[in-house]
mmCIF file of C-alpha atoms in Angstrom:
data_model
loop_
_atom_site.group_PDB
_atom_site.id
_atom_site.type_symbol
_atom_site.label_atom_id
_atom_site.label_comp_id
_atom_site.label_asym_id
_atom_site.label_seq_id
_atom_site.Cartn_x
_atom_site.Cartn_y
_atom_site.Cartn_z
ATOM 1 C CA MET A 22 191.963 106.883 -90.619
ATOM 2 C CA SER A 23 195.088 109.023 -90.225
ATOM 3 C CA ASP A 24 198.101 108.154 -92.377
ATOM 4 C CA ALA A 25 200.189 108.236 -89.178
ATOM 5 C CA THR A 26 198.084 105.541 -87.542
ATOM 6 C CA PRO A 27 200.002 102.250 -87.139
ATOM 7 C CA SER A 28 198.553 99.265 -88.979
ATOM 8 C CA ASP A 29 197.385 97.559 -85.780
ATOM 9 C CA ILE A 30 195.432 100.682 -84.734
ATOM 10 C CA GLN A 31 192.247 101.467 -86.647
ATOM 11 C CA VAL A 32 189.757 104.321 -86.297
ATOM 12 C CA THR A 33 186.183 104.488 -87.548
ATOM 13 C CA ARG A 34 183.790 107.410 -87.137
ATOM 14 C CA LEU A 35 180.130 106.370 -87.276
ATOM 15 C CA PRO A 36 177.428 108.535 -88.884
ATOM 16 C CA ASN A 37 176.048 109.524 -85.469
ATOM 17 C CA GLY A 38 179.426 111.001 -84.492
ATOM 18 C CA LEU A 39 180.668 108.142 -82.331
ATOM 19 C CA THR A 40 184.393 107.409 -82.705
ATOM 20 C CA VAL A 41 185.613 103.806 -82.459
ATOM 21 C CA VAL A 42 189.343 103.186 -82.064
ATOM 22 C CA THR A 43 190.947 99.779 -81.589
ATOM 23 C CA GLU A 44 194.390 98.281 -81.262
ATOM 24 C CA GLY A 45 194.957 94.601 -81.964
ATOM 25 C CA MET A 46 197.541 92.937 -79.727
ATOM 26 C CA ASP A 47 199.164 89.641 -80.640
ATOM 27 C CA ARG A 48 199.745 86.944 -78.064
ATOM 28 C CA VAL A 49 197.096 88.077 -75.580
ATOM 29 C CA GLU A 50 193.869 86.267 -74.779
ATOM 30 C CA THR A 51 192.001 89.222 -73.272
ATOM 31 C CA VAL A 52 190.451 92.455 -74.449
ATOM 32 C CA SER A 53 189.739 95.770 -72.741
ATOM 33 C CA PHE A 54 186.735 97.783 -73.932
ATOM 34 C CA GLY A 55 185.605 101.175 -72.732
ATOM 35 C CA ALA A 56 183.406 104.187 -73.366
ATOM 36 C CA TYR A 57 185.312 107.395 -72.683
ATOM 37 C CA VAL A 58 183.122 110.489 -72.314
ATOM 38 C CA ALA A 59 184.817 113.853 -72.873
ATOM 39 C CA SER A 60 182.983 115.311 -69.930
ATOM 40 C CA GLY A 61 183.905 115.655 -66.271
ATOM 41 C CA THR A 62 183.980 118.117 -63.428
ATOM 42 C CA ARG A 63 184.733 121.111 -65.658
ATOM 43 C CA ASN A 64 181.505 120.486 -67.626
ATOM 44 C CA GLU A 65 179.313 120.905 -64.544
ATOM 45 C CA THR A 66 177.482 124.029 -63.496
ATOM 46 C CA LYS A 67 177.874 125.108 -59.876
ATOM 47 C CA ALA A 68 174.549 123.473 -59.005
ATOM 48 C CA GLU A 69 175.630 120.254 -60.754
ATOM 49 C CA ASN A 70 178.995 119.893 -59.023
ATOM 50 C CA GLY A 71 179.506 116.182 -58.372
ATOM 51 C CA ALA A 72 177.052 115.071 -61.090
ATOM 52 C CA SER A 73 179.752 113.453 -63.245
ATOM 53 C CA HIS A 74 180.908 111.302 -60.353
ATOM 54 C CA PHE A 75 177.331 110.574 -59.211
ATOM 55 C CA LEU A 76 176.516 109.342 -62.737
ATOM 56 C CA GLU A 77 179.573 107.095 -62.695
ATOM 57 C CA HIS A 78 178.212 105.451 -59.542
ATOM 58 C CA MET A 79 174.654 105.188 -60.843
ATOM 59 C CA ALA A 80 175.693 103.533 -64.094
ATOM 60 C CA PHE A 81 176.182 100.230 -62.283
ATOM 61 C CA LYS A 82 172.916 100.414 -60.355
ATOM 62 C CA GLY A 83 170.508 99.007 -62.905
ATOM 63 C CA THR A 84 169.183 99.404 -66.433
ATOM 64 C CA ALA A 85 165.916 98.609 -68.144
ATOM 65 C CA ARG A 86 167.203 95.036 -68.703
ATOM 66 C CA ARG A 87 169.527 94.442 -65.763
ATOM 67 C CA THR A 88 169.523 94.980 -62.021
ATOM 68 C CA ALA A 89 172.695 96.029 -60.229
ATOM 69 C CA MET A 90 173.113 92.394 -59.187
ATOM 70 C CA ASP A 91 172.638 91.219 -62.772
ATOM 71 C CA ILE A 92 175.484 93.477 -63.953
ATOM 72 C CA ALA A 93 177.852 92.203 -61.289
ATOM 73 C CA VAL A 94 176.909 88.544 -61.832
ATOM 74 C CA GLU A 95 177.134 88.653 -65.630
ATOM 75 C CA VAL A 96 180.613 90.193 -65.486
ATOM 76 C CA GLU A 97 181.936 87.873 -62.821
ATOM 77 C CA ASN A 98 180.371 84.760 -64.391
ATOM 78 C CA VAL A 99 182.952 85.157 -67.173
ATOM 79 C CA GLY A 100 185.774 86.278 -64.866
ATOM 80 C CA GLY A 101 185.639 89.869 -66.104
ATOM 81 C CA LEU A 102 186.504 93.125 -64.358
ATOM 82 C CA ILE A 103 184.349 96.241 -64.740
ATOM 83 C CA ASN A 104 185.030 99.711 -63.371
ATOM 84 C CA ALA A 105 184.780 103.443 -63.983
ATOM 85 C CA TYR A 106 186.408 106.711 -62.985
ATOM 86 C CA THR A 107 185.701 110.429 -63.081
ATOM 87 C CA ALA A 108 188.282 113.111 -63.821
ATOM 88 C CA ARG A 109 188.108 116.818 -64.553
ATOM 89 C CA GLU A 110 187.822 116.408 -68.307
ATOM 90 C CA GLN A 111 186.696 112.799 -68.744
ATOM 91 C CA THR A 112 184.478 110.062 -67.360
ATOM 92 C CA ALA A 113 185.330 106.481 -68.295
ATOM 93 C CA TYR A 114 183.450 103.189 -68.153
ATOM 94 C CA TYR A 115 185.505 100.116 -69.003
ATOM 95 C CA ILE A 116 185.628 96.354 -68.799
ATOM 96 C CA LYS A 117 188.300 93.694 -69.249
ATOM 97 C CA LEU A 118 187.463 90.103 -70.127
ATOM 98 C CA LEU A 119 188.469 87.116 -72.210
ATOM 99 C CA LYS A 120 188.368 87.719 -75.955
ATOM 100 C CA GLU A 121 185.369 85.477 -76.556
ATOM 101 C CA ASP A 122 183.311 87.527 -74.075
ATOM 102 C CA LEU A 123 183.788 90.889 -75.807
ATOM 103 C CA PRO A 124 180.160 90.951 -77.134
ATOM 104 C CA LEU A 125 178.913 90.665 -73.541
ATOM 105 C CA GLY A 126 181.248 93.458 -72.395
ATOM 106 C CA ALA A 127 180.113 95.804 -75.154
ATOM 107 C CA ASP A 128 176.488 94.978 -74.387
ATOM 108 C CA ILE A 129 176.910 95.830 -70.688
ATOM 109 C CA ILE A 130 178.840 99.088 -71.234
ATOM 110 C CA GLY A 131 176.344 100.171 -73.888
ATOM 111 C CA ASP A 132 173.416 99.250 -71.655
ATOM 112 C CA ILE A 133 174.621 101.245 -68.654
ATOM 113 C CA LEU A 134 175.328 104.314 -70.814
ATOM 114 C CA THR A 135 172.067 104.319 -72.733
ATOM 115 C CA HIS A 136 169.457 102.597 -70.562
ATOM 116 C CA SER A 137 170.267 103.261 -66.893
ATOM 117 C CA THR A 138 167.044 103.730 -64.937
ATOM 118 C CA PHE A 139 168.265 105.762 -61.951
ATOM 119 C CA ALA A 140 165.772 103.979 -59.730
ATOM 120 C CA PRO A 141 164.903 106.213 -56.747
ATOM 121 C CA GLU A 142 165.831 103.609 -54.131
ATOM 122 C CA GLU A 143 169.213 102.981 -55.811
ATOM 123 C CA LEU A 144 169.837 106.704 -56.119
ATOM 124 C CA GLU A 145 169.276 107.235 -52.400
ATOM 125 C CA ARG A 146 171.456 104.277 -51.526
ATOM 126 C CA GLU A 147 174.282 105.534 -53.735
ATOM 127 C CA ARG A 148 173.894 109.073 -52.401
ATOM 128 C CA GLY A 149 174.802 107.658 -49.001
ATOM 129 C CA VAL A 150 177.814 105.825 -50.462
ATOM 130 C CA ILE A 151 179.124 109.025 -52.088
ATOM 131 C CA LEU A 152 178.678 110.952 -48.849
ATOM 132 C CA GLN A 153 180.775 108.272 -47.148
ATOM 133 C CA GLU A 154 183.380 108.687 -49.891
ATOM 134 C CA ILE A 155 183.477 112.465 -49.334
ATOM 135 C CA GLY A 156 183.796 111.918 -45.592
ATOM 136 C CA GLN A 157 186.653 109.497 -46.098
ATOM 137 C CA ALA A 158 188.456 111.984 -48.371
ATOM 138 C CA ASN A 159 187.997 114.765 -45.826
ATOM 139 C CA ASP A 160 189.556 112.527 -43.192
ATOM 140 C CA THR A 161 192.585 111.857 -45.399
ATOM 141 C CA PRO A 162 194.720 115.015 -45.425
ATOM 142 C CA ASP A 163 197.193 113.826 -48.070
ATOM 143 C CA ASP A 164 194.183 113.279 -50.337
ATOM 144 C CA ILE A 165 191.929 116.280 -49.660
ATOM 145 C CA ILE A 166 194.845 118.748 -49.767
ATOM 146 C CA PHE A 167 194.874 118.342 -53.566
ATOM 147 C CA ASP A 168 191.231 119.405 -53.780
ATOM 148 C CA ARG A 169 192.040 122.485 -51.697
ATOM 149 C CA PHE A 170 195.014 123.195 -53.954
ATOM 150 C CA GLN A 171 192.855 122.907 -57.088
ATOM 151 C CA GLU A 172 190.149 125.130 -55.618
ATOM 152 C CA THR A 173 192.728 127.789 -54.755
ATOM 153 C CA ALA A 174 194.379 127.651 -58.170
ATOM 154 C CA TYR A 175 191.016 127.912 -60.000
ATOM 155 C CA PRO A 176 188.632 129.695 -57.618
ATOM 156 C CA ASP A 177 184.885 130.026 -58.252
ATOM 157 C CA GLN A 178 184.854 128.011 -61.501
ATOM 158 C CA PRO A 179 184.285 124.417 -62.613
ATOM 159 C CA MET A 180 188.017 123.647 -62.933
ATOM 160 C CA GLY A 181 188.450 124.292 -59.235
ATOM 161 C CA ARG A 182 185.505 122.379 -57.847
ATOM 162 C CA PRO A 183 185.953 118.944 -56.274
ATOM 163 C CA THR A 184 185.295 115.934 -58.474
ATOM 164 C CA LEU A 185 183.346 114.201 -55.707
ATOM 165 C CA GLY A 186 181.190 117.262 -55.167
ATOM 166 C CA THR A 187 180.380 118.679 -51.744
ATOM 167 C CA GLU A 188 178.343 117.155 -48.958
ATOM 168 C CA LYS A 189 175.691 119.836 -49.334
ATOM 169 C CA GLY A 190 175.547 119.485 -53.111
ATOM 170 C CA ILE A 191 175.275 115.679 -53.076
ATOM 171 C CA LYS A 192 172.560 115.762 -50.410
ATOM 172 C CA GLY A 193 170.525 118.084 -52.619
ATOM 173 C CA MET A 194 171.243 116.417 -55.991
ATOM 174 C CA LYS A 195 167.986 115.568 -57.760
ATOM 175 C CA ARG A 196 167.437 112.713 -60.176
ATOM 176 C CA ALA A 197 166.385 115.268 -62.807
ATOM 177 C CA SER A 198 169.716 117.051 -62.451
ATOM 178 C CA LEU A 199 171.589 113.841 -63.223
ATOM 179 C CA THR A 200 169.472 112.935 -66.239
ATOM 180 C CA LYS A 201 169.684 116.496 -67.592
ATOM 181 C CA TYR A 202 173.454 116.508 -67.230
ATOM 182 C CA MET A 203 173.709 113.111 -68.922
ATOM 183 C CA GLN A 204 171.461 114.114 -71.816
ATOM 184 C CA ARG A 205 173.552 117.240 -72.373
ATOM 185 C CA ASN A 206 177.001 115.652 -72.217
ATOM 186 C CA TYR A 207 176.682 111.954 -73.115
ATOM 187 C CA ALA A 208 176.325 112.598 -76.835
ATOM 188 C CA ALA A 209 177.725 110.265 -79.475
ATOM 189 C CA GLY A 210 180.146 112.894 -80.782
ATOM 190 C CA ASN A 211 181.464 113.406 -77.260
ATOM 191 C CA ILE A 212 182.319 109.742 -76.676
ATOM 192 C CA VAL A 213 185.154 107.532 -77.863
ATOM 193 C CA ILE A 214 184.714 103.773 -77.824
ATOM 194 C CA ALA A 215 188.172 102.248 -77.396
ATOM 195 C CA ALA A 216 189.264 98.633 -77.311
ATOM 196 C CA ALA A 217 192.631 96.898 -77.150
ATOM 197 C CA GLY A 218 193.692 93.267 -77.116
ATOM 198 C CA ALA A 219 192.613 90.156 -78.986
ATOM 199 C CA LEU A 220 190.034 91.678 -81.322
ATOM 200 C CA GLN A 221 188.916 92.421 -84.851
ATOM 201 C CA HIS A 222 188.261 96.093 -85.566
ATOM 202 C CA ASP A 223 185.203 95.521 -87.736
ATOM 203 C CA ALA A 224 183.624 93.359 -85.023
ATOM 204 C CA VAL A 225 184.123 96.130 -82.459
ATOM 205 C CA VAL A 226 182.581 98.669 -84.856
ATOM 206 C CA ASP A 227 179.548 96.407 -85.296
ATOM 207 C CA LEU A 228 179.192 96.093 -81.512
ATOM 208 C CA ALA A 229 179.413 99.884 -81.151
ATOM 209 C CA ARG A 230 176.705 100.371 -83.785
ATOM 210 C CA GLN A 231 174.489 97.846 -82.036
ATOM 211 C CA HIS A 232 174.854 98.916 -78.408
ATOM 212 C CA PHE A 233 175.405 102.698 -78.613
ATOM 213 C CA ALA A 234 172.804 103.580 -81.225
ATOM 214 C CA ASP A 235 170.562 105.267 -78.654
ATOM 215 C CA LEU A 236 173.079 107.950 -77.703
ATOM 216 C CA PRO A 237 171.902 111.488 -78.509
ATOM 217 C CA ALA A 238 173.590 113.089 -81.506
ATOM 218 C CA ALA A 239 173.709 116.750 -80.410
ATOM 219 C CA MET A 240 177.109 117.924 -79.126
ATOM 220 C CA PRO A 241 177.287 119.538 -75.670
ATOM 221 C CA PRO A 242 178.056 123.256 -75.364
ATOM 222 C CA ALA A 243 181.675 124.372 -75.211
ATOM 223 C CA VAL A 244 183.149 124.788 -71.749
ATOM 224 C CA ALA A 245 184.660 128.027 -70.469
ATOM 225 C CA ARG A 246 188.435 128.278 -70.411
ATOM 226 C CA GLY A 247 190.030 127.678 -67.043
ATOM 227 C CA ALA A 248 191.176 130.931 -65.434
ATOM 228 C CA TYR A 249 194.158 130.252 -63.184
ATOM 229 C CA ALA A 250 194.363 132.717 -60.299
ATOM 230 C CA GLY A 251 196.621 131.213 -57.631
ATOM 231 C CA GLY A 252 196.599 132.151 -53.993
ATOM 232 C CA GLU A 253 196.914 130.637 -50.544
ATOM 233 C CA PHE A 254 194.863 128.174 -48.511
ATOM 234 C CA ARG A 255 195.577 127.108 -44.927
ATOM 235 C CA GLU A 256 193.621 124.864 -42.614
ATOM 236 C CA GLY A 257 194.772 124.233 -39.101
ATOM 237 C CA ARG A 258 194.207 120.640 -38.028
ATOM 238 C CA ASP A 259 195.426 118.589 -35.112
ATOM 239 C CA LEU A 260 197.742 116.395 -37.177
ATOM 240 C CA ASP A 261 201.233 115.028 -36.691
ATOM 241 C CA GLN A 262 202.297 116.307 -40.120
ATOM 242 C CA VAL A 263 201.864 119.388 -42.243
ATOM 243 C CA HIS A 264 200.614 118.506 -45.730
ATOM 244 C CA ILE A 265 201.762 121.005 -48.332
ATOM 245 C CA VAL A 266 201.119 121.441 -52.047
ATOM 246 C CA LEU A 267 202.969 124.252 -53.796
ATOM 247 C CA GLY A 268 202.117 124.736 -57.446
ATOM 248 C CA PHE A 269 202.182 126.972 -60.503
ATOM 249 C CA PRO A 270 200.301 127.452 -63.784
ATOM 250 C CA ALA A 271 201.739 125.079 -66.357
ATOM 251 C CA VAL A 272 201.145 123.731 -69.851
ATOM 252 C CA ALA A 273 198.379 122.062 -71.852
ATOM 253 C CA TYR A 274 198.642 118.759 -73.715
ATOM 254 C CA ASP A 275 199.425 120.469 -77.014
ATOM 255 C CA ASP A 276 201.922 123.011 -75.683
ATOM 256 C CA PRO A 277 205.495 122.848 -77.086
ATOM 257 C CA ASP A 278 206.729 122.652 -73.493
ATOM 258 C CA TYR A 279 204.631 119.582 -72.661
ATOM 259 C CA TYR A 280 207.530 117.130 -72.929
ATOM 260 C CA PRO A 281 210.095 119.460 -71.311
ATOM 261 C CA ALA A 282 207.673 119.925 -68.386
ATOM 262 C CA LEU A 283 207.209 116.160 -68.096
ATOM 263 C CA LEU A 284 210.976 115.600 -67.902
ATOM 264 C CA LEU A 285 211.308 118.545 -65.528
ATOM 265 C CA SER A 286 208.834 116.947 -63.134
ATOM 266 C CA THR A 287 210.651 113.628 -63.315
ATOM 267 C CA LEU A 288 214.155 114.930 -62.637
ATOM 268 C CA LEU A 289 212.951 117.403 -60.022
ATOM 269 C CA GLY A 290 210.712 115.137 -57.968
ATOM 270 C CA GLY A 291 209.884 111.957 -59.841
ATOM 271 C CA GLY A 292 211.893 109.323 -58.038
ATOM 272 C CA MET A 293 214.488 108.493 -55.395
ATOM 273 C CA SER A 294 217.283 109.982 -57.503
ATOM 274 C CA SER A 295 215.410 113.257 -58.098
ATOM 275 C CA ARG A 296 216.691 116.582 -56.806
ATOM 276 C CA LEU A 297 213.953 117.145 -54.255
ATOM 277 C CA PHE A 298 214.110 113.609 -52.854
ATOM 278 C CA GLN A 299 217.875 113.644 -52.564
ATOM 279 C CA GLU A 300 218.218 117.130 -51.085
ATOM 280 C CA ILE A 301 215.184 117.222 -48.813
ATOM 281 C CA ARG A 302 214.727 113.623 -47.704
ATOM 282 C CA GLU A 303 218.080 111.912 -48.107
ATOM 283 C CA LYS A 304 220.449 114.736 -47.144
ATOM 284 C CA ARG A 305 218.344 116.685 -44.664
ATOM 285 C CA GLY A 306 215.743 114.190 -43.430
ATOM 286 C CA LEU A 307 212.984 116.809 -43.540
ATOM 287 C CA VAL A 308 210.238 114.616 -45.019
ATOM 288 C CA TYR A 309 209.015 111.100 -45.451
ATOM 289 C CA SER A 310 207.249 111.862 -48.746
ATOM 290 C CA ILE A 311 207.995 114.480 -51.396
ATOM 291 C CA TYR A 312 207.303 114.438 -55.119
ATOM 292 C CA SER A 313 206.399 116.687 -58.034
ATOM 293 C CA PHE A 314 203.692 116.337 -60.653
ATOM 294 C CA SER A 315 202.778 117.785 -64.035
ATOM 295 C CA ALA A 316 199.005 117.845 -64.677
ATOM 296 C CA PRO A 317 198.054 119.006 -68.191
ATOM 297 C CA PHE A 318 194.539 119.990 -69.245
ATOM 298 C CA LEU A 319 193.061 120.868 -72.628
ATOM 299 C CA ASP A 320 193.689 124.573 -72.150
ATOM 300 C CA GLY A 321 196.332 124.834 -69.452
ATOM 301 C CA GLY A 322 197.802 122.838 -66.650
ATOM 302 C CA LEU A 323 199.338 122.725 -63.186
ATOM 303 C CA PHE A 324 202.794 121.868 -61.971
ATOM 304 C CA GLY A 325 203.065 121.087 -58.280
ATOM 305 C CA ILE A 326 205.107 119.704 -55.420
ATOM 306 C CA TYR A 327 203.620 117.726 -52.546
ATOM 307 C CA ALA A 328 205.403 117.268 -49.232
ATOM 308 C CA GLY A 329 204.382 115.835 -45.888
ATOM 309 C CA THR A 330 206.583 117.072 -43.053
ATOM 310 C CA GLY A 331 206.700 117.677 -39.326
ATOM 311 C CA GLU A 332 205.722 120.988 -37.798
ATOM 312 C CA ALA A 333 209.308 121.781 -36.771
ATOM 313 C CA GLU A 334 210.690 120.961 -40.240
ATOM 314 C CA ALA A 335 208.152 122.987 -42.244
ATOM 315 C CA ALA A 336 210.004 126.288 -41.960
ATOM 316 C CA GLU A 337 213.193 124.777 -43.400
ATOM 317 C CA LEU A 338 211.596 122.639 -46.079
ATOM 318 C CA ILE A 339 210.049 125.403 -48.186
ATOM 319 C CA PRO A 340 213.211 127.527 -48.589
ATOM 320 C CA VAL A 341 215.214 124.432 -49.562
ATOM 321 C CA ALA A 342 212.574 123.389 -52.106
ATOM 322 C CA LEU A 343 212.443 126.909 -53.560
ATOM 323 C CA GLU A 344 216.210 126.905 -53.958
ATOM 324 C CA GLU A 345 215.889 123.753 -56.076
ATOM 325 C CA LEU A 346 213.207 125.428 -58.177
ATOM 326 C CA ARG A 347 215.557 128.342 -58.789
ATOM 327 C CA ASN A 348 218.561 126.155 -59.526
ATOM 328 C CA VAL A 349 216.816 124.007 -62.119
ATOM 329 C CA GLN A 350 216.042 127.114 -64.165
ATOM 330 C CA HIS A 351 219.771 127.673 -64.684
ATOM 331 C CA GLY A 352 221.185 124.234 -65.284
ATOM 332 C CA VAL A 353 220.384 120.568 -65.869
ATOM 333 C CA THR A 354 223.081 117.948 -66.266
ATOM 334 C CA GLU A 355 223.089 115.495 -69.157
ATOM 335 C CA GLU A 356 223.195 112.641 -66.663
ATOM 336 C CA GLU A 357 219.994 113.603 -64.856
ATOM 337 C CA LEU A 358 218.258 114.451 -68.141
ATOM 338 C CA HIS A 359 219.194 111.013 -69.491
ATOM 339 C CA ARG A 360 217.897 109.384 -66.299
ATOM 340 C CA ALA A 361 214.604 111.304 -66.428
ATOM 341 C CA ARG A 362 214.133 110.436 -70.078
ATOM 342 C CA ALA A 363 214.783 106.766 -69.333
ATOM 343 C CA GLN A 364 212.181 106.795 -66.540
ATOM 344 C CA VAL A 365 209.511 108.345 -68.742
ATOM 345 C CA LYS A 366 210.258 106.037 -71.670
ATOM 346 C CA ALA A 367 210.212 102.958 -69.459
ATOM 347 C CA GLY A 368 206.879 103.964 -67.959
ATOM 348 C CA LEU A 369 205.426 104.480 -71.423
ATOM 349 C CA LEU A 370 206.709 101.215 -72.842
ATOM 350 C CA MET A 371 205.712 99.188 -69.779
ATOM 351 C CA SER A 372 202.174 100.565 -70.049
ATOM 352 C CA LEU A 373 201.966 99.172 -73.583
ATOM 353 C CA GLU A 374 201.954 95.682 -72.097
ATOM 354 C CA SER A 375 198.499 96.339 -70.579
ATOM 355 C CA THR A 376 195.352 96.193 -72.693
ATOM 356 C CA GLY A 377 193.669 98.543 -70.241
ATOM 357 C CA SER A 378 196.436 101.168 -70.452
ATOM 358 C CA ARG A 379 196.450 101.007 -74.240
ATOM 359 C CA CYS A 380 192.696 101.350 -74.360
ATOM 360 C CA GLU A 381 192.733 104.449 -72.132
ATOM 361 C CA SER A 382 195.641 105.997 -74.033
ATOM 362 C CA LEU A 383 193.919 105.584 -77.394
ATOM 363 C CA ALA A 384 190.775 107.290 -76.130
ATOM 364 C CA ARG A 385 192.672 110.192 -74.590
ATOM 365 C CA GLN A 386 194.699 110.757 -77.741
ATOM 366 C CA MET A 387 191.594 110.821 -79.910
ATOM 367 C CA GLN A 388 189.839 113.270 -77.597
ATOM 368 C CA VAL A 389 192.822 115.588 -77.144
ATOM 369 C CA PHE A 390 194.530 115.449 -80.548
ATOM 370 C CA GLY A 391 191.896 113.968 -82.846
ATOM 371 C CA ARG A 392 194.304 111.176 -83.835
ATOM 372 C CA THR A 393 196.335 108.394 -82.271
ATOM 373 C CA ILE A 394 199.982 109.138 -81.496
ATOM 374 C CA PRO A 395 202.481 106.468 -82.560
ATOM 375 C CA THR A 396 204.831 105.405 -79.779
ATOM 376 C CA ALA A 397 207.792 106.190 -82.047
ATOM 377 C CA GLU A 398 206.571 109.784 -82.346
ATOM 378 C CA THR A 399 206.378 110.160 -78.562
ATOM 379 C CA ILE A 400 209.864 108.664 -78.118
ATOM 380 C CA ALA A 401 211.239 111.020 -80.770
ATOM 381 C CA LYS A 402 209.755 114.044 -78.990
ATOM 382 C CA LEU A 403 211.254 112.898 -75.675
ATOM 383 C CA ASN A 404 214.636 112.401 -77.322
ATOM 384 C CA ALA A 405 214.467 115.885 -78.808
ATOM 385 C CA VAL A 406 214.196 117.589 -75.409
ATOM 386 C CA ASP A 407 217.580 118.997 -74.390
ATOM 387 C CA ALA A 408 218.755 120.574 -71.157
ATOM 388 C CA ALA A 409 218.050 124.076 -72.450
ATOM 389 C CA ALA A 410 214.401 123.145 -73.106
ATOM 390 C CA VAL A 411 213.966 121.839 -69.563
ATOM 391 C CA CYS A 412 215.517 125.011 -68.089
ATOM 392 C CA ARG A 413 213.298 127.135 -70.316
ATOM 393 C CA ALA A 414 210.177 125.260 -69.173
ATOM 394 C CA ALA A 415 211.258 125.624 -65.522
ATOM 395 C CA ALA A 416 211.742 129.368 -65.916
ATOM 396 C CA ARG A 417 208.365 129.709 -67.609
ATOM 397 C CA ILE A 418 206.529 127.700 -64.954
ATOM 398 C CA PHE A 419 208.218 128.832 -61.742
ATOM 399 C CA ARG A 420 207.923 132.514 -62.567
ATOM 400 C CA GLY A 421 204.146 132.231 -62.576
ATOM 401 C CA ARG A 422 201.983 133.201 -59.586
ATOM 402 C CA PRO A 423 202.219 130.380 -57.023
ATOM 403 C CA THR A 424 199.418 128.497 -55.337
ATOM 404 C CA LEU A 425 199.987 127.240 -51.801
ATOM 405 C CA ALA A 426 197.769 124.812 -49.882
ATOM 406 C CA ALA A 427 198.745 123.711 -46.376
ATOM 407 C CA MET A 428 196.876 121.567 -43.873
ATOM 408 C CA GLY A 429 197.808 120.618 -40.320
ATOM 409 C CA PRO A 430 200.083 122.523 -37.903
ATOM 410 C CA ALA A 431 200.992 124.934 -40.699
ATOM 411 C CA ASP A 432 201.963 128.095 -38.789
ATOM 412 C CA LYS A 433 205.628 127.757 -39.743
ATOM 413 C CA VAL A 434 204.999 127.316 -43.458
ATOM 414 C CA PRO A 435 206.076 130.574 -45.160
ATOM 415 C CA ASN A 436 203.274 132.640 -46.648
ATOM 416 C CA LEU A 437 202.700 133.239 -50.331
ATOM 417 C CA PRO A 438 204.389 136.682 -50.558
ATOM 418 C CA ALA A 439 207.519 135.247 -48.914
ATOM 419 C CA ILE A 440 207.533 132.335 -51.347
ATOM 420 C CA ALA A 441 207.069 134.599 -54.375
ATOM 421 C CA GLU A 442 209.821 136.896 -53.151
ATOM 422 C CA ARG A 443 212.293 134.039 -52.804
ATOM 423 C CA LEU A 444 211.503 132.727 -56.275
ATOM 424 C CA ALA A 445 211.937 136.179 -57.789
ATOM 425 C CA ALA A 446 215.275 136.859 -56.082
#
């Protein structure tokens, strides 16, 4: 256990490589428990694209001891909630239930990770569900535009491929491909078991030993570094709005500019008082929705701005947004920095009230940093960010090669050379 680990957070590494991290929380009657696999879209080969997400679906479709119905009934018989998600660098399986039902929760999560059967009839049924999910995403422009943006930023590589996979790839996905991917990536040393709430650490460790003993021990191969390229994507669609994502290469989790970039995103486009919202929506009425985001990865990141606007307003929106990107490189007021810092701190502290959020945060910290990060340390790093640091991060990010993705009646959206020229002026 790290010396910096608070007394209510404990970490144990089992002989097979599995990491167990827990946080006891007073005055709660529930516990969240999850298995967090350090494997996602970026761990897939081209032929496997969508396998991480397909596995997430199949985990709930039956094991050697339980049918899909059994899993649902056992969880809901005790009033529990079970779910999963797939991201680019992680796949998570988690459950929340009353404290006395933790042994059942650990049993179910362990069972679905180590003894799923991938029954052919369930696989075909879930294949159809995923194809429906892909179709729904394709019909939702303010959703699918982010996939197009990612693909353009990281072309022809795992970091740029869609998490859901493609229709063609999912139709052709074989059971053997899923089991091979799982055997390669779902190794004990690649998984963190995290729990938060009304618990005893030693009891959670015992449950992990009991229910995750069948995980393979070999570590998966290292993934290739993401190679940001940038570029432009446009798709003409008969839509009432143009959906635009403009982004830039940004910073990784462990970069010194991580916290400056986080505050930059908040003051630039993180709320109703942000620069982009005030200038573009409130003063000019050019959009209904506009916001910025900072998306870190293990070896890089993306900083982006999303806007949904009318065809007639698209030509004006981009120059105004670019002017804000230029301005923020040269000056940030203490008032807006204080407000951004308060927003980020409040979000962090509010999340600590949720066992599920704490559970997820513990797992991510262990997988990214190899230790848990005390809240006081995070607050101190936020407090240490001054206006000069935010301006420096803005200059670093916005002078990178842009990525533009536009969908809808996008003819009036300026092209990439025009955008780069304005930023460089």
